[in-house]
Tab-separated table of C-alpha atoms (C1' of nucleotides) in Angstrom:
chain	number	residue	atom	x	y	z
A	261	MET	CA	10.453	-8.991	0.339
A	262	PRO	CA	8.611	-5.801	0.578
A	263	GLU	CA	4.893	-5.712	0.519
A	264	LEU	CA	3.176	-2.733	2.035
A	265	PRO	CA	3.502	-3.880	5.658
A	266	GLU	CA	7.265	-4.099	5.303
A	267	VAL	CA	7.520	-0.779	3.550
A	268	GLU	CA	5.414	0.839	6.255
A	269	THR	CA	7.484	-0.845	8.973
A	270	THR	CA	10.600	0.493	7.299
A	271	ARG	CA	9.072	3.955	7.113
A	272	ARG	CA	8.226	3.937	10.796
A	273	GLY	CA	11.762	2.845	11.578
A	274	ILE	CA	13.501	5.579	9.629
A	275	ALA	CA	10.936	8.150	10.749
A	276	THR	CA	12.141	7.767	14.329
A	277	ILE	CA	15.668	8.774	13.312
A	278	MET	CA	15.933	10.833	10.168
A	279	PRO	CA	13.592	13.820	10.530
A	280	GLY	CA	15.317	16.977	11.750
A	281	ARG	CA	18.796	15.670	11.018
A	282	PRO	CA	21.135	16.825	8.268
A	283	LEU	CA	22.100	14.089	5.842
A	284	ARG	CA	25.890	14.342	5.964
A	285	LYS	CA	26.521	12.068	3.050
A	286	LEU	CA	24.644	10.011	0.498
A	287	ALA	CA	27.016	7.416	-0.961
A	288	VAL	CA	26.007	5.580	-4.129
A	289	TYR	CA	28.087	2.446	-4.590
A	290	GLU	CA	26.000	0.965	-7.393
A	291	PRO	CA	23.845	3.337	-9.443
A	292	ARG	CA	22.428	0.629	-11.732
A	293	MET	CA	19.026	0.124	-10.150
A	294	ARG	CA	15.578	-0.075	-11.814
A	295	TRP	CA	16.500	3.337	-13.150
A	296	PRO	CA	19.955	4.826	-12.710
A	297	VAL	CA	20.425	6.647	-9.427
A	298	PRO	CA	20.891	10.287	-10.558
A	299	ALA	CA	24.579	11.145	-10.735
A	300	ASP	CA	24.060	14.481	-8.992
A	301	LEU	CA	21.876	13.116	-6.200
A	302	SER	CA	24.628	13.067	-3.583
A	303	GLU	CA	25.480	16.730	-4.028
A	304	ARG	CA	21.811	17.721	-4.135
A	305	VAL	CA	21.156	16.372	-0.665
A	306	ALA	CA	24.521	16.779	1.084
A	307	ASN	CA	24.026	18.457	4.466
A	308	ARG	CA	20.344	19.075	3.806
A	309	VAL	CA	17.877	18.310	6.590
A	310	VAL	CA	15.356	15.500	6.223
A	311	GLN	CA	12.036	17.032	7.159
A	312	SER	CA	9.906	13.891	7.261
A	313	CYS	CA	9.637	10.277	6.083
A	314	GLU	CA	6.429	9.507	4.225
A	315	ARG	CA	5.031	6.675	2.136
A	316	ARG	CA	2.882	6.565	-0.984
A	317	GLY	CA	1.993	3.027	-2.001
A	318	LYS	CA	5.273	1.171	-1.757
A	319	TYR	CA	7.357	4.268	-2.360
A	320	LEU	CA	9.237	5.716	0.597
A	321	LEU	CA	9.520	9.491	0.439
A	322	LEU	CA	12.255	11.451	2.188
A	323	ILE	CA	10.969	14.997	2.242
A	324	PHE	CA	13.535	17.789	2.077
A	325	GLU	CA	12.888	21.500	1.891
A	326	HIS	CA	14.011	21.630	-1.731
A	327	GLY	CA	12.657	18.328	-3.005
A	328	THR	CA	11.889	14.679	-2.289
A	329	MET	CA	13.935	11.511	-2.482
A	330	LEU	CA	11.848	8.571	-3.736
A	331	ILE	CA	12.943	5.125	-2.616
A	332	HIS	CA	11.466	1.849	-3.820
A	333	LEU	CA	12.569	-1.499	-2.408
A	334	GLY	CA	11.549	-3.438	-5.494
A	335	MET	CA	11.392	-7.196	-5.086
A	336	SER	CA	14.426	-7.862	-2.943
A	337	GLY	CA	15.329	-4.581	-1.293
A	338	SER	CA	15.661	-3.670	2.352
A	339	LEU	CA	16.678	-0.485	4.086
A	340	ARG	CA	18.261	-1.111	7.453
A	341	ARG	CA	20.090	0.806	10.083
A	342	VAL	CA	23.654	-0.350	10.629
A	343	GLN	CA	26.480	0.515	13.001
A	344	LEU	CA	28.719	3.364	11.933
A	345	ASP	CA	31.692	1.030	11.594
A	346	GLU	CA	29.901	-1.955	10.124
A	347	PRO	CA	31.430	-3.147	6.854
A	348	ARG	CA	29.284	-3.089	3.753
A	349	ARG	CA	28.075	-6.390	2.422
A	350	LYS	CA	27.590	-7.487	-1.128
A	351	HIS	CA	24.572	-5.743	-2.689
A	352	ASP	CA	24.658	-2.788	-0.290
A	353	HIS	CA	24.168	-0.179	-3.000
A	354	VAL	CA	23.293	3.124	-1.329
A	355	GLU	CA	24.216	4.565	2.052
A	356	TRP	CA	22.639	7.383	4.076
A	357	LEU	CA	25.064	8.785	6.637
A	358	PHE	CA	23.930	11.053	9.455
A	359	ASP	CA	26.043	12.355	12.349
A	360	ASP	CA	25.155	9.409	14.550
A	361	ALA	CA	23.157	7.057	12.374
A	362	ARG	CA	23.707	5.135	9.168
A	363	PHE	CA	21.406	3.273	6.780
A	364	LEU	CA	22.101	0.896	3.917
A	365	LEU	CA	19.936	-0.063	0.984
A	366	HIS	CA	20.550	-3.734	0.274
A	367	ASP	CA	19.047	-5.055	-2.954
A	368	PRO	CA	20.443	-8.144	-4.726
A	369	ARG	CA	18.098	-7.952	-7.700
A	370	ARG	CA	18.342	-4.188	-8.100
A	371	PHE	CA	14.670	-3.801	-8.987
A	372	GLY	CA	14.550	-1.029	-6.430
A	373	ALA	CA	15.057	2.666	-7.116
A	374	VAL	CA	16.419	5.836	-5.567
A	375	LEU	CA	15.239	8.944	-7.397
A	376	TRP	CA	14.870	12.655	-6.883
A	377	HIS	CA	11.967	15.009	-7.486
A	378	ASP	CA	12.778	18.693	-7.356
A	379	ASN	CA	10.217	20.994	-5.790
A	380	GLN	CA	10.436	23.283	-8.797
A	381	GLU	CA	9.401	20.521	-11.185
A	382	GLY	CA	5.786	20.617	-10.081
A	383	SER	CA	3.789	18.761	-7.485
A	384	LEU	CA	5.175	15.516	-6.158
A	385	LEU	CA	1.756	13.985	-6.720
A	386	GLU	CA	2.197	14.566	-10.451
A	387	HIS	CA	5.408	12.571	-10.513
A	388	PRO	CA	5.036	9.956	-13.283
A	389	LEU	CA	5.646	7.105	-10.844
A	390	LEU	CA	3.042	8.340	-8.370
A	391	VAL	CA	0.354	9.914	-10.499
A	392	ARG	CA	-1.384	6.693	-11.510
A	393	LEU	CA	-1.394	5.114	-8.060
A	394	GLY	CA	-4.682	4.054	-6.536
A	395	VAL	CA	-5.995	4.980	-3.108
A	396	GLU	CA	-4.246	4.080	0.126
A	397	PRO	CA	-5.750	0.966	1.755
A	398	PHE	CA	-5.857	2.612	5.183
A	399	GLY	CA	-7.077	5.956	3.924
A	400	PRO	CA	-10.653	7.224	3.848
A	401	ASP	CA	-10.956	6.847	0.073
A	402	LEU	CA	-11.083	3.064	0.037
A	403	THR	CA	-14.803	2.337	0.284
A	404	PRO	CA	-17.055	-0.401	-1.116
A	405	ALA	CA	-18.696	2.114	-3.441
A	406	PHE	CA	-15.330	3.306	-4.706
A	407	LEU	CA	-14.183	-0.237	-5.474
A	408	HIS	CA	-17.480	-1.094	-7.104
A	409	ASP	CA	-17.269	1.986	-9.281
A	410	ARG	CA	-13.666	1.430	-10.315
A	411	PHE	CA	-14.316	-2.253	-11.094
A	412	LYS	CA	-17.318	-1.398	-13.247
A	413	GLY	CA	-16.925	-2.680	-16.798
A	414	LYS	CA	-13.617	-4.400	-16.073
A	415	ARG	CA	-13.275	-7.870	-17.508
A	416	LEU	CA	-9.881	-8.347	-15.901
A	417	ASN	CA	-9.932	-10.895	-13.091
A	418	ILE	CA	-10.126	-9.512	-9.579
A	419	LYS	CA	-6.687	-10.806	-8.546
A	420	GLN	CA	-4.880	-8.882	-11.247
A	421	ALA	CA	-7.119	-5.862	-10.770
A	422	LEU	CA	-6.069	-5.736	-7.116
A	423	LEU	CA	-2.413	-6.258	-7.942
A	424	ALA	CA	-2.286	-3.589	-10.638
A	425	GLY	CA	-2.125	-0.826	-8.045
A	426	ASP	CA	-4.116	1.718	-10.039
A	427	ILE	CA	-7.245	1.231	-7.940
A	428	VAL	CA	-5.831	0.465	-4.519
A	429	VAL	CA	-2.120	0.425	-3.685
A	430	GLY	CA	-0.154	-1.832	-1.412
A	431	VAL	CA	-1.813	-5.153	-2.172
A	432	GLY	CA	1.102	-7.264	-3.355
A	433	ASN	CA	1.113	-10.805	-4.629
A	434	ILE	CA	0.909	-12.490	-1.227
A	435	TYR	CA	-1.830	-10.299	0.166
A	436	ALA	CA	-3.891	-10.307	-3.016
A	437	SER	CA	-4.353	-14.052	-2.537
A	438	GLU	CA	-4.838	-13.692	1.207
A	439	ALA	CA	-7.369	-10.868	0.961
A	440	LEU	CA	-9.429	-12.728	-1.643
A	441	PHE	CA	-9.460	-15.833	0.525
A	442	ARG	CA	-10.632	-13.785	3.466
A	443	ALA	CA	-13.363	-12.236	1.323
A	444	ARG	CA	-14.245	-15.698	-0.084
A	445	ILE	CA	-13.946	-14.392	-3.630
A	446	HIS	CA	-12.550	-16.597	-6.409
A	447	PRO	CA	-9.452	-14.953	-7.933
A	448	MET	CA	-10.659	-15.580	-11.495
A	449	THR	CA	-13.867	-13.595	-11.016
A	450	PRO	CA	-14.027	-10.684	-13.470
A	451	ALA	CA	-13.645	-7.527	-11.409
A	452	GLY	CA	-16.683	-5.932	-13.036
A	453	ARG	CA	-18.929	-8.748	-11.875
A	454	LEU	CA	-18.423	-8.093	-8.165
A	455	SER	CA	-21.570	-6.897	-6.429
A	456	LEU	CA	-21.454	-3.949	-4.062
A	457	LYS	CA	-21.962	-6.419	-1.236
A	458	ARG	CA	-18.875	-8.389	-2.233
A	459	CYS	CA	-16.902	-5.165	-2.668
A	460	GLU	CA	-17.801	-4.458	0.937
A	461	ARG	CA	-16.353	-7.790	2.030
A	462	LEU	CA	-13.284	-7.227	-0.123
A	463	CYS	CA	-12.758	-3.780	1.314
A	464	GLU	CA	-12.797	-5.105	4.855
A	465	SER	CA	-10.628	-8.065	3.903
A	466	ILE	CA	-7.925	-5.915	2.331
A	467	ARG	CA	-7.701	-3.744	5.426
A	468	ALA	CA	-7.811	-6.669	7.828
A	469	THR	CA	-5.197	-8.648	5.904
A	470	LEU	CA	-2.774	-5.757	5.642
A	471	SER	CA	-3.279	-4.614	9.190
A	472	ASP	CA	-2.773	-8.153	10.557
A	473	ALA	CA	0.435	-8.351	8.560
A	474	LEU	CA	1.513	-4.984	9.835
A	475	THR	CA	0.898	-6.029	13.428
A	476	SER	CA	2.673	-9.382	13.274
A	477	GLY	CA	5.123	-8.233	10.624
A	478	GLY	CA	5.867	-5.140	12.615
A	479	SER	CA	6.929	-7.287	15.526
A	480	THR	CA	8.806	-9.952	13.594
A	481	LEU	CA	10.381	-7.217	11.539
A	482	ARG	CA	10.973	-4.810	14.384
A	483	ASP	CA	14.673	-5.097	13.696
A	484	TYR	CA	14.198	-4.431	10.038
A	485	VAL	CA	15.568	-0.960	10.286
A	486	ASN	CA	17.488	-0.745	13.508
A	487	ALA	CA	19.540	-3.838	13.894
A	488	THR	CA	22.011	-6.019	12.171
A	489	GLY	CA	21.048	-9.429	10.977
A	490	ASN	CA	18.810	-10.887	8.402
A	491	PRO	CA	15.716	-8.844	7.685
A	492	GLY	CA	14.046	-11.501	5.592
A	493	SER	CA	11.889	-13.353	8.059
A	494	TYR	CA	8.900	-12.629	5.929
A	495	PHE	CA	7.863	-16.161	5.153
A	496	ASP	CA	7.246	-16.783	8.822
A	497	ILE	CA	4.110	-14.711	8.631
A	498	HIS	CA	1.210	-17.099	8.599
A	499	ALA	CA	-0.597	-17.354	5.292
A	500	ALA	CA	-3.960	-19.015	4.827
A	501	VAL	CA	-3.385	-19.842	1.169
A	502	TYR	CA	-0.163	-18.281	-0.163
A	503	ASP	CA	2.500	-20.892	-0.968
A	504	ARG	CA	0.213	-23.659	0.372
A	505	GLU	CA	-0.525	-25.576	-2.840
A	506	ASN	CA	-2.050	-29.005	-2.122
A	507	LYS	CA	-2.199	-28.307	1.583
A	508	PRO	CA	-5.568	-28.389	3.339
A	509	CYS	CA	-7.542	-25.191	3.615
A	510	LYS	CA	-7.515	-24.008	7.216
A	511	ALA	CA	-11.236	-23.302	6.991
A	512	CYS	CA	-12.682	-26.306	5.137
A	513	GLY	CA	-9.919	-28.836	4.502
A	514	ALA	CA	-10.129	-28.737	0.703
A	515	LEU	CA	-6.768	-28.672	-1.045
A	516	ILE	CA	-5.387	-25.228	-1.873
A	517	ARG	CA	-4.803	-24.633	-5.574
A	518	ARG	CA	-2.082	-22.714	-7.373
A	519	ILE	CA	-2.799	-21.000	-10.680
A	520	VAL	CA	-0.888	-18.417	-12.695
A	521	GLN	CA	-2.446	-15.050	-13.507
A	522	GLY	CA	-0.447	-12.431	-15.372
A	523	GLN	CA	2.690	-14.543	-14.862
A	524	ARG	CA	2.292	-14.398	-11.086
A	525	ALA	CA	1.230	-17.249	-8.822
A	526	THR	CA	-2.200	-17.117	-7.199
A	527	TYR	CA	-3.354	-19.443	-4.415
A	528	TYR	CA	-6.955	-20.054	-3.459
A	529	CYS	CA	-9.368	-22.509	-1.876
A	530	PRO	CA	-11.688	-23.945	-4.530
A	531	ARG	CA	-14.396	-24.611	-1.950
A	532	CYS	CA	-14.347	-21.437	0.138
A	533	GLN	CA	-13.866	-18.998	-2.738
A	534	ARG	CA	-16.667	-18.568	-5.267
A	535	HIS	CA	-17.212	-16.687	-8.495
B	23	DC	C1'	-9.273	2.632	-24.124
B	24	DT	C1'	-7.964	-2.441	-22.016
B	25	DT	C1'	-5.226	-6.348	-21.544
B	26	DT	C1'	-0.988	-9.206	-22.288
B	27	DA	C1'	3.640	-10.370	-22.025
B	28	DA	C1'	8.543	-9.146	-22.018
B	29	DC	C1'	11.807	-7.323	-19.227
B	30	DC	C1'	14.988	-5.441	-15.499
B	31	DC	C1'	18.485	-8.728	-12.033
B	32	DT	C1'	20.479	-12.132	-8.589
B	33	DG	C1'	20.132	-16.150	-5.907
B	34	DG	C1'	18.071	-20.248	-3.952
B	35	DA	C1'	15.973	-24.791	-4.691
B	36	DG	C1'	15.655	-28.962	-6.931
B	37	DG	C1'	16.586	-32.378	-10.808
B	38	DC	C1'	20.137	-35.044	-12.950
C	242	DT	C1'	30.585	-31.297	-6.687
C	243	DG	C1'	28.554	-28.933	-11.092
C	244	DC	C1'	25.283	-27.599	-14.469
C	245	DC	C1'	20.770	-26.805	-15.773
C	246	DT	C1'	15.990	-25.071	-15.249
C	247	DC	C1'	12.553	-22.887	-12.728
C	248	DC	C1'	10.907	-19.692	-9.435
C	249	DA	C1'	10.671	-15.455	-6.469
C	250	DG	C1'	7.333	-10.717	-2.428
C	251	DG	C1'	8.076	-5.325	-7.706
C	252	DG	C1'	6.421	-2.443	-11.434
C	253	DT	C1'	7.296	-0.137	-16.084
C	254	DT	C1'	7.001	-0.408	-20.967
C	255	DA	C1'	5.826	-1.715	-25.541
C	256	DA	C1'	2.859	-4.232	-28.214
C	257	DA	C1'	-1.511	-6.420	-29.366
DNA sequence: CTTTAACCCTGGAGGC
DNA sequence: TGCCTCCAGGGTTAAA
């Protein structure tokens, strides 16, 4: 479920509640996630105050005075606010309990993670899971020149280069296809062959695609964090090409194609998008 | 160094 | 109904 817009929506949701409050209890019901949830995590954070809720790429960061809790939603995770007396459902693996608020991490596939980084272990930015991440799509570092420079010499196709996350973060499988459609760039184009001009279009397209998703996703997913019910209304978000194989392109009418790149599906319009 | 593919896991959809 | 295969929005890791 979670691409960057959902992770950011989740962050905004928890950021309205958690900061300034002591975490009374962290309950781990299932520690077998992408990596094991540290056995001593609960005692490390018990009664400690959450200072702020940040995001780096698709990692949620709960900042404490003495360290940071890293949360990743993986492929199927969601973090939602629930009533204090609401029963846990299947696949509710971790619980954050505050005096008057409660959150559950629900993750059927358990590709998500809940980890801890101690302040004394060096800068958070040097954490092995964060250190290789590319620039934030909404930050000042994402520029046409930056993309052009980082693509230089790469023979990897542009779709996989975007998805890899080491150049720019937050462009998941759906929005990689959508951003390339918007930029009218063929997904098989070697990244190193993109002109500065096309990097400019790509740059704008990435931002526009993600920010559109954040706007509409933020409203469809407003309840993502603060209500009961099913958080997975993600497919409702309109896609120009994603999951539209053999349907007409909304711009030109040609049939959308599906290909596989790096074992992930890519969708594109063979007429609108050029090498 | 770059690129590829296996893998972690559950569940839903569709074929038979 | 059941059983099978395929597919899924993530990213790390080892191997080529």
